[in-house]
Amino acid sequence: MKVDILAIGAHPDDVELGCGGTIIKMVSEGKKCAVIDLTRGELGTRGTDQTRKQEAEDAAKLLGLSARENLQMKDGFINNTEEYQMRIVQMIRKYRPEIVLANAIDDRHPDHAKAAKLASDACFLSGLKKIETTLNGQTQEVWRPKQIFHYIQWKNVVPEFVIDISDFLDQKLEACMAYKTQFYDPNSKEPVTPIATKDFFESLTYRAQDLGRLSGVNYAEGFTSEKLIAMKNFDGIVL
């Protein structure tokens, strides 16, 4: 299955939080999007790997994904090893995306920056013909995405561009809250974590609102780019 956009997250819910609105918007415009979760999030204080699995499936439906897979890397111990690189290379060659969206280049959780570099390196290696991979007994063709963009997570990384998600914020929030065990619930008996507070949930809106304020729209999601972006013309700019 070829997709237009492949979003990669260290943990289930990374993609929803960082670029869920963008994914929903792209799907609404007819793009095919898939998500690869690197770990099961098994070290999370709240919930279990099984509840996260079900929540990720529920969120996938809300995002409108064409596919979602979990590579079952070790939560908390993502490293840029050959084994992990090759797992992602297989997925890139399987889905053949034009664009990859990956974790933040700098963030509070150490897995995020490591996953960002891991995904970036795998995108490069996926384009080398002398690296051979197979999937389900079939030899895969080489493929290198045209662009790698990194979404923003906990830290306020300065974006190099934003996507207008003004019509899709509510849907993004719904996809995020599909992870019922992870986020704010005043009736939950689970321990309180930094992302399970009312302030964190509200930050999803006020960060999008602030990026929108700075860019002239109502709500936006920000990204950094690994290379200089060329525009064909000015038609896509919000004026």
JSON list of C-alpha atoms in Angstrom, two decimals:
[
{"chain": "A", "resi": 1, "resn": "MET", "atom": "CA", "xyz": [0.00, 0.00, 0.00]},
{"chain": "A", "resi": 2, "resn": "LYS", "atom": "CA", "xyz": [1.42, 3.35, -1.03]},
{"chain": "A", "resi": 3, "resn": "VAL", "atom": "CA", "xyz": [0.55, 6.34, 1.13]},
{"chain": "A", "resi": 4, "resn": "ASP", "atom": "CA", "xyz": [1.18, 10.04, 0.74]},
{"chain": "A", "resi": 5, "resn": "ILE", "atom": "CA", "xyz": [2.22, 10.66, 4.34]},
{"chain": "A", "resi": 6, "resn": "LEU", "atom": "CA", "xyz": [3.78, 8.33, 6.90]},
{"chain": "A", "resi": 7, "resn": "ALA", "atom": "CA", "xyz": [3.79, 9.65, 10.46]},
{"chain": "A", "resi": 8, "resn": "ILE", "atom": "CA", "xyz": [6.19, 8.02, 12.92]},
{"chain": "A", "resi": 9, "resn": "GLY", "atom": "CA", "xyz": [5.87, 8.29, 16.69]},
{"chain": "A", "resi": 10, "resn": "ALA", "atom": "CA", "xyz": [7.99, 6.89, 19.50]},
{"chain": "A", "resi": 11, "resn": "HIS", "atom": "CA", "xyz": [4.82, 6.15, 21.48]},
{"chain": "A", "resi": 12, "resn": "PRO", "atom": "CA", "xyz": [1.13, 5.67, 20.72]},
{"chain": "A", "resi": 13, "resn": "ASP", "atom": "CA", "xyz": [-0.38, 9.20, 21.03]},
{"chain": "A", "resi": 14, "resn": "ASP", "atom": "CA", "xyz": [2.77, 11.09, 19.88]},
{"chain": "A", "resi": 15, "resn": "VAL", "atom": "CA", "xyz": [1.35, 11.55, 16.38]},
{"chain": "A", "resi": 16, "resn": "GLU", "atom": "CA", "xyz": [-2.08, 12.60, 17.65]},
{"chain": "A", "resi": 17, "resn": "LEU", "atom": "CA", "xyz": [-0.59, 15.22, 19.97]},
{"chain": "A", "resi": 18, "resn": "GLY", "atom": "CA", "xyz": [2.03, 16.55, 17.56]},
{"chain": "A", "resi": 19, "resn": "CYS", "atom": "CA", "xyz": [0.35, 16.48, 14.17]},
{"chain": "A", "resi": 20, "resn": "GLY", "atom": "CA", "xyz": [-3.10, 14.96, 14.55]},
{"chain": "A", "resi": 21, "resn": "GLY", "atom": "CA", "xyz": [-4.83, 17.99, 13.07]},
{"chain": "A", "resi": 22, "resn": "THR", "atom": "CA", "xyz": [-2.56, 17.95, 10.04]},
{"chain": "A", "resi": 23, "resn": "ILE", "atom": "CA", "xyz": [-3.20, 14.24, 9.45]},
{"chain": "A", "resi": 24, "resn": "ILE", "atom": "CA", "xyz": [-6.97, 14.73, 9.68]},
{"chain": "A", "resi": 25, "resn": "LYS", "atom": "CA", "xyz": [-6.78, 17.69, 7.30]},
{"chain": "A", "resi": 26, "resn": "MET", "atom": "CA", "xyz": [-4.69, 15.79, 4.76]},
{"chain": "A", "resi": 27, "resn": "VAL", "atom": "CA", "xyz": [-7.09, 12.84, 4.85]},
{"chain": "A", "resi": 28, "resn": "SER", "atom": "CA", "xyz": [-10.01, 15.23, 4.28]},
{"chain": "A", "resi": 29, "resn": "GLU", "atom": "CA", "xyz": [-8.20, 16.42, 1.14]},
{"chain": "A", "resi": 30, "resn": "GLY", "atom": "CA", "xyz": [-7.92, 12.89, -0.22]},
{"chain": "A", "resi": 31, "resn": "LYS", "atom": "CA", "xyz": [-4.41, 12.02, 0.96]},
{"chain": "A", "resi": 32, "resn": "LYS", "atom": "CA", "xyz": [-3.60, 8.56, 2.26]},
{"chain": "A", "resi": 33, "resn": "CYS", "atom": "CA", "xyz": [-1.90, 8.59, 5.65]},
{"chain": "A", "resi": 34, "resn": "ALA", "atom": "CA", "xyz": [-0.41, 5.83, 7.80]},
{"chain": "A", "resi": 35, "resn": "VAL", "atom": "CA", "xyz": [1.15, 5.80, 11.27]},
{"chain": "A", "resi": 36, "resn": "ILE", "atom": "CA", "xyz": [4.02, 3.73, 12.64]},
{"chain": "A", "resi": 37, "resn": "ASP", "atom": "CA", "xyz": [4.28, 3.60, 16.44]},
{"chain": "A", "resi": 38, "resn": "LEU", "atom": "CA", "xyz": [7.77, 2.51, 17.46]},
{"chain": "A", "resi": 39, "resn": "THR", "atom": "CA", "xyz": [6.91, 1.25, 20.96]},
{"chain": "A", "resi": 40, "resn": "ARG", "atom": "CA", "xyz": [3.82, 0.07, 22.82]},
{"chain": "A", "resi": 41, "resn": "GLY", "atom": "CA", "xyz": [4.24, 2.76, 25.47]},
{"chain": "A", "resi": 42, "resn": "GLU", "atom": "CA", "xyz": [4.57, 0.02, 28.05]},
{"chain": "A", "resi": 43, "resn": "LEU", "atom": "CA", "xyz": [6.50, 2.17, 30.52]},
{"chain": "A", "resi": 44, "resn": "GLY", "atom": "CA", "xyz": [3.70, 4.70, 30.78]},
{"chain": "A", "resi": 45, "resn": "THR", "atom": "CA", "xyz": [2.62, 5.35, 34.40]},
{"chain": "A", "resi": 46, "resn": "ARG", "atom": "CA", "xyz": [-1.06, 5.17, 33.52]},
{"chain": "A", "resi": 47, "resn": "GLY", "atom": "CA", "xyz": [-2.83, 2.37, 31.70]},
{"chain": "A", "resi": 48, "resn": "THR", "atom": "CA", "xyz": [-1.18, -0.70, 30.18]},
{"chain": "A", "resi": 49, "resn": "ASP", "atom": "CA", "xyz": [0.27, -1.69, 26.83]},
{"chain": "A", "resi": 50, "resn": "GLN", "atom": "CA", "xyz": [-3.05, -3.40, 26.10]},
{"chain": "A", "resi": 51, "resn": "THR", "atom": "CA", "xyz": [-5.15, -0.32, 26.84]},
{"chain": "A", "resi": 52, "resn": "ARG", "atom": "CA", "xyz": [-2.75, 1.74, 24.73]},
{"chain": "A", "resi": 53, "resn": "LYS", "atom": "CA", "xyz": [-3.18, -0.74, 21.87]},
{"chain": "A", "resi": 54, "resn": "GLN", "atom": "CA", "xyz": [-6.96, -0.37, 21.92]},
{"chain": "A", "resi": 55, "resn": "GLU", "atom": "CA", "xyz": [-6.73, 3.40, 22.31]},
{"chain": "A", "resi": 56, "resn": "ALA", "atom": "CA", "xyz": [-4.38, 3.61, 19.31]},
{"chain": "A", "resi": 57, "resn": "GLU", "atom": "CA", "xyz": [-6.88, 1.62, 17.24]},
{"chain": "A", "resi": 58, "resn": "ASP", "atom": "CA", "xyz": [-9.70, 3.94, 18.30]},
{"chain": "A", "resi": 59, "resn": "ALA", "atom": "CA", "xyz": [-7.60, 7.02, 17.50]},
{"chain": "A", "resi": 60, "resn": "ALA", "atom": "CA", "xyz": [-6.65, 5.59, 14.08]},
{"chain": "A", "resi": 61, "resn": "LYS", "atom": "CA", "xyz": [-10.32, 5.57, 13.10]},
{"chain": "A", "resi": 62, "resn": "LEU", "atom": "CA", "xyz": [-10.73, 9.19, 14.19]},
{"chain": "A", "resi": 63, "resn": "LEU", "atom": "CA", "xyz": [-7.64, 10.22, 12.23]},
{"chain": "A", "resi": 64, "resn": "GLY", "atom": "CA", "xyz": [-8.90, 8.42, 9.13]},
{"chain": "A", "resi": 65, "resn": "LEU", "atom": "CA", "xyz": [-5.72, 6.38, 8.70]},
{"chain": "A", "resi": 66, "resn": "SER", "atom": "CA", "xyz": [-5.20, 3.90, 5.91]},
{"chain": "A", "resi": 67, "resn": "ALA", "atom": "CA", "xyz": [-2.97, 1.80, 8.19]},
{"chain": "A", "resi": 68, "resn": "ARG", "atom": "CA", "xyz": [-1.33, 1.79, 11.60]},
{"chain": "A", "resi": 69, "resn": "GLU", "atom": "CA", "xyz": [1.43, -0.54, 12.80]},
{"chain": "A", "resi": 70, "resn": "ASN", "atom": "CA", "xyz": [3.50, -0.96, 15.94]},
{"chain": "A", "resi": 71, "resn": "LEU", "atom": "CA", "xyz": [7.16, -2.01, 15.67]},
{"chain": "A", "resi": 72, "resn": "GLN", "atom": "CA", "xyz": [7.37, -3.04, 19.35]},
{"chain": "A", "resi": 73, "resn": "MET", "atom": "CA", "xyz": [10.68, -1.40, 20.10]},
{"chain": "A", "resi": 74, "resn": "LYS", "atom": "CA", "xyz": [11.61, -1.12, 23.77]},
{"chain": "A", "resi": 75, "resn": "ASP", "atom": "CA", "xyz": [9.87, 1.84, 25.39]},
{"chain": "A", "resi": 76, "resn": "GLY", "atom": "CA", "xyz": [12.35, 4.15, 27.12]},
{"chain": "A", "resi": 77, "resn": "PHE", "atom": "CA", "xyz": [15.31, 2.58, 25.35]},
{"chain": "A", "resi": 78, "resn": "ILE", "atom": "CA", "xyz": [15.00, 3.64, 21.73]},
{"chain": "A", "resi": 79, "resn": "ASN", "atom": "CA", "xyz": [18.46, 3.76, 20.21]},
{"chain": "A", "resi": 80, "resn": "ASN", "atom": "CA", "xyz": [19.75, 4.41, 16.73]},
{"chain": "A", "resi": 81, "resn": "THR", "atom": "CA", "xyz": [20.86, 0.83, 16.09]},
{"chain": "A", "resi": 82, "resn": "GLU", "atom": "CA", "xyz": [21.03, -1.09, 12.84]},
{"chain": "A", "resi": 83, "resn": "GLU", "atom": "CA", "xyz": [18.23, -3.38, 14.01]},
{"chain": "A", "resi": 84, "resn": "TYR", "atom": "CA", "xyz": [15.86, -0.50, 14.70]},
{"chain": "A", "resi": 85, "resn": "GLN", "atom": "CA", "xyz": [16.89, 1.35, 11.53]},
{"chain": "A", "resi": 86, "resn": "MET", "atom": "CA", "xyz": [16.09, -1.69, 9.41]},
{"chain": "A", "resi": 87, "resn": "ARG", "atom": "CA", "xyz": [12.65, -2.13, 10.99]},
{"chain": "A", "resi": 88, "resn": "ILE", "atom": "CA", "xyz": [11.76, 1.39, 9.89]},
{"chain": "A", "resi": 89, "resn": "VAL", "atom": "CA", "xyz": [13.37, 0.93, 6.47]},
{"chain": "A", "resi": 90, "resn": "GLN", "atom": "CA", "xyz": [11.00, -1.99, 5.91]},
{"chain": "A", "resi": 91, "resn": "MET", "atom": "CA", "xyz": [8.02, 0.24, 6.74]},
{"chain": "A", "resi": 92, "resn": "ILE", "atom": "CA", "xyz": [9.22, 3.08, 4.50]},
{"chain": "A", "resi": 93, "resn": "ARG", "atom": "CA", "xyz": [9.65, 0.67, 1.60]},
{"chain": "A", "resi": 94, "resn": "LYS", "atom": "CA", "xyz": [6.29, -0.92, 2.35]},
{"chain": "A", "resi": 95, "resn": "TYR", "atom": "CA", "xyz": [4.29, 2.32, 2.40]},
{"chain": "A", "resi": 96, "resn": "ARG", "atom": "CA", "xyz": [6.47, 4.42, 0.04]},
{"chain": "A", "resi": 97, "resn": "PRO", "atom": "CA", "xyz": [5.46, 7.84, 1.44]},
{"chain": "A", "resi": 98, "resn": "GLU", "atom": "CA", "xyz": [6.30, 11.14, -0.21]},
{"chain": "A", "resi": 99, "resn": "ILE", "atom": "CA", "xyz": [6.46, 12.82, 3.21]},
{"chain": "A", "resi": 100, "resn": "VAL", "atom": "CA", "xyz": [7.48, 11.49, 6.62]},
{"chain": "A", "resi": 101, "resn": "LEU", "atom": "CA", "xyz": [6.39, 13.24, 9.82]},
{"chain": "A", "resi": 102, "resn": "ALA", "atom": "CA", "xyz": [8.61, 12.33, 12.77]},
{"chain": "A", "resi": 103, "resn": "ASN", "atom": "CA", "xyz": [9.09, 13.13, 16.44]},
{"chain": "A", "resi": 104, "resn": "ALA", "atom": "CA", "xyz": [10.40, 16.46, 17.72]},
{"chain": "A", "resi": 105, "resn": "ILE", "atom": "CA", "xyz": [14.12, 17.03, 17.30]},
{"chain": "A", "resi": 106, "resn": "ASP", "atom": "CA", "xyz": [14.40, 18.12, 20.96]},
{"chain": "A", "resi": 107, "resn": "ASP", "atom": "CA", "xyz": [12.00, 17.22, 23.74]},
{"chain": "A", "resi": 108, "resn": "ARG", "atom": "CA", "xyz": [11.42, 16.34, 27.39]},
{"chain": "A", "resi": 109, "resn": "HIS", "atom": "CA", "xyz": [11.13, 12.59, 26.80]},
{"chain": "A", "resi": 110, "resn": "PRO", "atom": "CA", "xyz": [14.50, 11.16, 25.67]},
{"chain": "A", "resi": 111, "resn": "ASP", "atom": "CA", "xyz": [12.79, 8.71, 23.30]},
{"chain": "A", "resi": 112, "resn": "HIS", "atom": "CA", "xyz": [11.45, 11.58, 21.19]},
{"chain": "A", "resi": 113, "resn": "ALA", "atom": "CA", "xyz": [14.72, 13.10, 20.01]},
{"chain": "A", "resi": 114, "resn": "LYS", "atom": "CA", "xyz": [16.22, 9.63, 19.59]},
{"chain": "A", "resi": 115, "resn": "ALA", "atom": "CA", "xyz": [13.24, 8.56, 17.49]},
{"chain": "A", "resi": 116, "resn": "ALA", "atom": "CA", "xyz": [13.57, 11.73, 15.40]},
{"chain": "A", "resi": 117, "resn": "LYS", "atom": "CA", "xyz": [17.16, 10.88, 14.45]},
{"chain": "A", "resi": 118, "resn": "LEU", "atom": "CA", "xyz": [16.35, 7.19, 14.04]},
{"chain": "A", "resi": 119, "resn": "ALA", "atom": "CA", "xyz": [13.54, 7.96, 11.58]},
{"chain": "A", "resi": 120, "resn": "SER", "atom": "CA", "xyz": [15.70, 10.45, 9.69]},
{"chain": "A", "resi": 121, "resn": "ASP", "atom": "CA", "xyz": [18.55, 7.99, 9.27]},
{"chain": "A", "resi": 122, "resn": "ALA", "atom": "CA", "xyz": [16.17, 5.21, 8.22]},
{"chain": "A", "resi": 123, "resn": "CYS", "atom": "CA", "xyz": [14.69, 7.47, 5.52]},
{"chain": "A", "resi": 124, "resn": "PHE", "atom": "CA", "xyz": [18.15, 7.96, 4.06]},
{"chain": "A", "resi": 125, "resn": "LEU", "atom": "CA", "xyz": [19.12, 4.28, 4.27]},
{"chain": "A", "resi": 126, "resn": "SER", "atom": "CA", "xyz": [15.83, 3.26, 2.66]},
{"chain": "A", "resi": 127, "resn": "GLY", "atom": "CA", "xyz": [17.00, 4.92, -0.55]},
{"chain": "A", "resi": 128, "resn": "LEU", "atom": "CA", "xyz": [20.22, 2.90, -0.84]},
{"chain": "A", "resi": 129, "resn": "LYS", "atom": "CA", "xyz": [19.89, 0.06, -3.35]},
{"chain": "A", "resi": 130, "resn": "LYS", "atom": "CA", "xyz": [22.69, -2.00, -1.77]},
{"chain": "A", "resi": 131, "resn": "ILE", "atom": "CA", "xyz": [20.67, -2.31, 1.42]},
{"chain": "A", "resi": 132, "resn": "GLU", "atom": "CA", "xyz": [18.35, -5.23, 0.76]},
{"chain": "A", "resi": 133, "resn": "THR", "atom": "CA", "xyz": [15.20, -5.92, 2.74]},
{"chain": "A", "resi": 134, "resn": "THR", "atom": "CA", "xyz": [12.37, -8.41, 2.49]},
{"chain": "A", "resi": 135, "resn": "LEU", "atom": "CA", "xyz": [8.86, -8.32, 3.87]},
{"chain": "A", "resi": 136, "resn": "ASN", "atom": "CA", "xyz": [6.61, -11.36, 3.96]},
{"chain": "A", "resi": 137, "resn": "GLY", "atom": "CA", "xyz": [9.12, -13.20, 1.79]},
{"chain": "A", "resi": 138, "resn": "GLN", "atom": "CA", "xyz": [9.14, -10.53, -0.91]},
{"chain": "A", "resi": 139, "resn": "THR", "atom": "CA", "xyz": [12.17, -8.42, -1.82]},
{"chain": "A", "resi": 140, "resn": "GLN", "atom": "CA", "xyz": [11.39, -4.73, -1.31]},
{"chain": "A", "resi": 141, "resn": "GLU", "atom": "CA", "xyz": [12.22, -1.95, -3.73]},
{"chain": "A", "resi": 142, "resn": "VAL", "atom": "CA", "xyz": [14.24, 1.01, -2.50]},
{"chain": "A", "resi": 143, "resn": "TRP", "atom": "CA", "xyz": [12.37, 4.18, -1.56]},
{"chain": "A", "resi": 144, "resn": "ARG", "atom": "CA", "xyz": [13.39, 7.51, -0.11]},
{"chain": "A", "resi": 145, "resn": "PRO", "atom": "CA", "xyz": [10.76, 10.06, 1.03]},
{"chain": "A", "resi": 146, "resn": "LYS", "atom": "CA", "xyz": [11.05, 13.49, -0.56]},
{"chain": "A", "resi": 147, "resn": "GLN", "atom": "CA", "xyz": [10.65, 15.38, 2.73]},
{"chain": "A", "resi": 148, "resn": "ILE", "atom": "CA", "xyz": [11.06, 14.73, 6.45]},
{"chain": "A", "resi": 149, "resn": "PHE", "atom": "CA", "xyz": [9.31, 17.11, 8.80]},
{"chain": "A", "resi": 150, "resn": "HIS", "atom": "CA", "xyz": [9.38, 17.01, 12.60]},
{"chain": "A", "resi": 151, "resn": "TYR", "atom": "CA", "xyz": [6.32, 17.92, 14.63]},
{"chain": "A", "resi": 152, "resn": "ILE", "atom": "CA", "xyz": [6.50, 19.78, 17.95]},
{"chain": "A", "resi": 153, "resn": "GLN", "atom": "CA", "xyz": [5.78, 18.06, 21.27]},
{"chain": "A", "resi": 154, "resn": "TRP", "atom": "CA", "xyz": [6.40, 19.12, 24.88]},
{"chain": "A", "resi": 155, "resn": "LYS", "atom": "CA", "xyz": [9.05, 21.79, 24.33]},
{"chain": "A", "resi": 156, "resn": "ASN", "atom": "CA", "xyz": [8.29, 25.00, 22.48]},
{"chain": "A", "resi": 157, "resn": "VAL", "atom": "CA", "xyz": [10.55, 24.33, 19.52]},
{"chain": "A", "resi": 158, "resn": "VAL", "atom": "CA", "xyz": [10.38, 27.25, 17.07]},
{"chain": "A", "resi": 159, "resn": "PRO", "atom": "CA", "xyz": [8.64, 25.98, 13.92]},
{"chain": "A", "resi": 160, "resn": "GLU", "atom": "CA", "xyz": [9.91, 26.68, 10.43]},
{"chain": "A", "resi": 161, "resn": "PHE", "atom": "CA", "xyz": [6.40, 26.49, 9.04]},
{"chain": "A", "resi": 162, "resn": "VAL", "atom": "CA", "xyz": [2.88, 25.80, 10.28]},
{"chain": "A", "resi": 163, "resn": "ILE", "atom": "CA", "xyz": [-0.16, 24.01, 8.88]},
{"chain": "A", "resi": 164, "resn": "ASP", "atom": "CA", "xyz": [-3.54, 25.70, 9.31]},
{"chain": "A", "resi": 165, "resn": "ILE", "atom": "CA", "xyz": [-5.79, 23.28, 11.22]},
{"chain": "A", "resi": 166, "resn": "SER", "atom": "CA", "xyz": [-8.52, 25.79, 12.06]},
{"chain": "A", "resi": 167, "resn": "ASP", "atom": "CA", "xyz": [-11.31, 23.50, 10.82]},
{"chain": "A", "resi": 168, "resn": "PHE", "atom": "CA", "xyz": [-9.88, 20.39, 12.43]},
{"chain": "A", "resi": 169, "resn": "LEU", "atom": "CA", "xyz": [-8.90, 21.26, 16.00]},
{"chain": "A", "resi": 170, "resn": "ASP", "atom": "CA", "xyz": [-11.94, 19.63, 17.58]},
{"chain": "A", "resi": 171, "resn": "GLN", "atom": "CA", "xyz": [-11.29, 16.41, 15.68]},
{"chain": "A", "resi": 172, "resn": "LYS", "atom": "CA", "xyz": [-7.65, 16.47, 16.77]},
{"chain": "A", "resi": 173, "resn": "LEU", "atom": "CA", "xyz": [-8.67, 16.83, 20.41]},
{"chain": "A", "resi": 174, "resn": "GLU", "atom": "CA", "xyz": [-11.11, 13.95, 20.05]},
{"chain": "A", "resi": 175, "resn": "ALA", "atom": "CA", "xyz": [-8.34, 11.74, 18.61]},
{"chain": "A", "resi": 176, "resn": "CYS", "atom": "CA", "xyz": [-6.03, 12.70, 21.48]},
{"chain": "A", "resi": 177, "resn": "MET", "atom": "CA", "xyz": [-8.68, 11.93, 24.07]},
{"chain": "A", "resi": 178, "resn": "ALA", "atom": "CA", "xyz": [-9.16, 8.48, 22.59]},
{"chain": "A", "resi": 179, "resn": "TYR", "atom": "CA", "xyz": [-6.24, 7.71, 24.90]},
{"chain": "A", "resi": 180, "resn": "LYS", "atom": "CA", "xyz": [-8.56, 7.74, 27.89]},
{"chain": "A", "resi": 181, "resn": "THR", "atom": "CA", "xyz": [-6.03, 6.30, 30.32]},
{"chain": "A", "resi": 182, "resn": "GLN", "atom": "CA", "xyz": [-3.33, 8.83, 29.47]},
{"chain": "A", "resi": 183, "resn": "PHE", "atom": "CA", "xyz": [-4.89, 12.25, 29.70]},
{"chain": "A", "resi": 184, "resn": "TYR", "atom": "CA", "xyz": [-6.89, 14.42, 32.07]},
{"chain": "A", "resi": 185, "resn": "ASP", "atom": "CA", "xyz": [-9.84, 12.74, 33.73]},
{"chain": "A", "resi": 186, "resn": "PRO", "atom": "CA", "xyz": [-10.98, 14.25, 37.07]},
{"chain": "A", "resi": 187, "resn": "ASN", "atom": "CA", "xyz": [-12.58, 10.92, 38.01]},
{"chain": "A", "resi": 188, "resn": "SER", "atom": "CA", "xyz": [-9.51, 8.78, 37.35]},
{"chain": "A", "resi": 189, "resn": "LYS", "atom": "CA", "xyz": [-7.83, 6.97, 40.25]},
{"chain": "A", "resi": 190, "resn": "GLU", "atom": "CA", "xyz": [-4.58, 6.70, 38.26]},
{"chain": "A", "resi": 191, "resn": "PRO", "atom": "CA", "xyz": [-1.47, 8.68, 39.37]},
{"chain": "A", "resi": 192, "resn": "VAL", "atom": "CA", "xyz": [-1.23, 12.22, 38.04]},
{"chain": "A", "resi": 193, "resn": "THR", "atom": "CA", "xyz": [1.46, 12.64, 35.39]},
{"chain": "A", "resi": 194, "resn": "PRO", "atom": "CA", "xyz": [2.62, 15.76, 33.50]},
{"chain": "A", "resi": 195, "resn": "ILE", "atom": "CA", "xyz": [0.37, 14.92, 30.54]},
{"chain": "A", "resi": 196, "resn": "ALA", "atom": "CA", "xyz": [-2.61, 13.89, 32.67]},
{"chain": "A", "resi": 197, "resn": "THR", "atom": "CA", "xyz": [-3.38, 17.39, 33.93]},
{"chain": "A", "resi": 198, "resn": "LYS", "atom": "CA", "xyz": [-6.05, 19.85, 32.92]},
{"chain": "A", "resi": 199, "resn": "ASP", "atom": "CA", "xyz": [-3.32, 22.35, 32.03]},
{"chain": "A", "resi": 200, "resn": "PHE", "atom": "CA", "xyz": [-1.71, 19.96, 29.55]},
{"chain": "A", "resi": 201, "resn": "PHE", "atom": "CA", "xyz": [-5.03, 19.24, 27.87]},
{"chain": "A", "resi": 202, "resn": "GLU", "atom": "CA", "xyz": [-5.76, 22.96, 27.59]},
{"chain": "A", "resi": 203, "resn": "SER", "atom": "CA", "xyz": [-2.27, 23.53, 26.19]},
{"chain": "A", "resi": 204, "resn": "LEU", "atom": "CA", "xyz": [-3.22, 21.57, 23.08]},
{"chain": "A", "resi": 205, "resn": "THR", "atom": "CA", "xyz": [-5.65, 24.34, 22.25]},
{"chain": "A", "resi": 206, "resn": "TYR", "atom": "CA", "xyz": [-3.70, 27.37, 23.39]},
{"chain": "A", "resi": 207, "resn": "ARG", "atom": "CA", "xyz": [-0.50, 26.27, 21.63]},
{"chain": "A", "resi": 208, "resn": "ALA", "atom": "CA", "xyz": [-2.44, 25.77, 18.38]},
{"chain": "A", "resi": 209, "resn": "GLN", "atom": "CA", "xyz": [-4.12, 29.11, 18.98]},
{"chain": "A", "resi": 210, "resn": "ASP", "atom": "CA", "xyz": [-0.82, 30.86, 19.59]},
{"chain": "A", "resi": 211, "resn": "LEU", "atom": "CA", "xyz": [0.76, 29.41, 16.44]},
{"chain": "A", "resi": 212, "resn": "GLY", "atom": "CA", "xyz": [-2.38, 30.52, 14.63]},
{"chain": "A", "resi": 213, "resn": "ARG", "atom": "CA", "xyz": [-2.08, 34.01, 16.08]},
{"chain": "A", "resi": 214, "resn": "LEU", "atom": "CA", "xyz": [1.49, 34.28, 14.86]},
{"chain": "A", "resi": 215, "resn": "SER", "atom": "CA", "xyz": [0.61, 33.03, 11.38]},
{"chain": "A", "resi": 216, "resn": "GLY", "atom": "CA", "xyz": [-2.73, 34.73, 10.79]},
{"chain": "A", "resi": 217, "resn": "VAL", "atom": "CA", "xyz": [-5.09, 31.76, 11.22]},
{"chain": "A", "resi": 218, "resn": "ASN", "atom": "CA", "xyz": [-7.20, 30.48, 14.10]},
{"chain": "A", "resi": 219, "resn": "TYR", "atom": "CA", "xyz": [-5.28, 27.32, 14.92]},
{"chain": "A", "resi": 220, "resn": "ALA", "atom": "CA", "xyz": [-2.09, 25.77, 13.56]},
{"chain": "A", "resi": 221, "resn": "GLU", "atom": "CA", "xyz": [0.44, 22.98, 14.09]},
{"chain": "A", "resi": 222, "resn": "GLY", "atom": "CA", "xyz": [4.15, 23.67, 13.74]},
{"chain": "A", "resi": 223, "resn": "PHE", "atom": "CA", "xyz": [6.95, 21.72, 12.09]},
{"chain": "A", "resi": 224, "resn": "THR", "atom": "CA", "xyz": [10.68, 21.89, 11.54]},
{"chain": "A", "resi": 225, "resn": "SER", "atom": "CA", "xyz": [12.28, 20.77, 8.29]},
{"chain": "A", "resi": 226, "resn": "GLU", "atom": "CA", "xyz": [15.52, 18.92, 7.62]},
{"chain": "A", "resi": 227, "resn": "LYS", "atom": "CA", "xyz": [16.17, 20.83, 4.42]},
{"chain": "A", "resi": 228, "resn": "LEU", "atom": "CA", "xyz": [15.28, 24.11, 2.79]},
{"chain": "A", "resi": 229, "resn": "ILE", "atom": "CA", "xyz": [11.73, 24.08, 1.45]},
{"chain": "A", "resi": 230, "resn": "ALA", "atom": "CA", "xyz": [11.15, 25.28, -2.11]},
{"chain": "A", "resi": 231, "resn": "MET", "atom": "CA", "xyz": [7.73, 26.68, -3.10]},
{"chain": "A", "resi": 232, "resn": "LYS", "atom": "CA", "xyz": [6.42, 26.62, -6.66]},
{"chain": "A", "resi": 233, "resn": "ASN", "atom": "CA", "xyz": [4.49, 29.84, -6.07]},
{"chain": "A", "resi": 234, "resn": "PHE", "atom": "CA", "xyz": [2.68, 31.84, -3.38]},
{"chain": "A", "resi": 235, "resn": "ASP", "atom": "CA", "xyz": [-0.72, 30.23, -3.82]},
{"chain": "A", "resi": 236, "resn": "GLY", "atom": "CA", "xyz": [-0.46, 28.02, -0.74]},
{"chain": "A", "resi": 237, "resn": "ILE", "atom": "CA", "xyz": [0.35, 30.85, 1.66]},
{"chain": "A", "resi": 238, "resn": "VAL", "atom": "CA", "xyz": [-2.35, 32.09, 3.99]},
{"chain": "A", "resi": 239, "resn": "LEU", "atom": "CA", "xyz": [-2.46, 35.84, 3.46]}
]
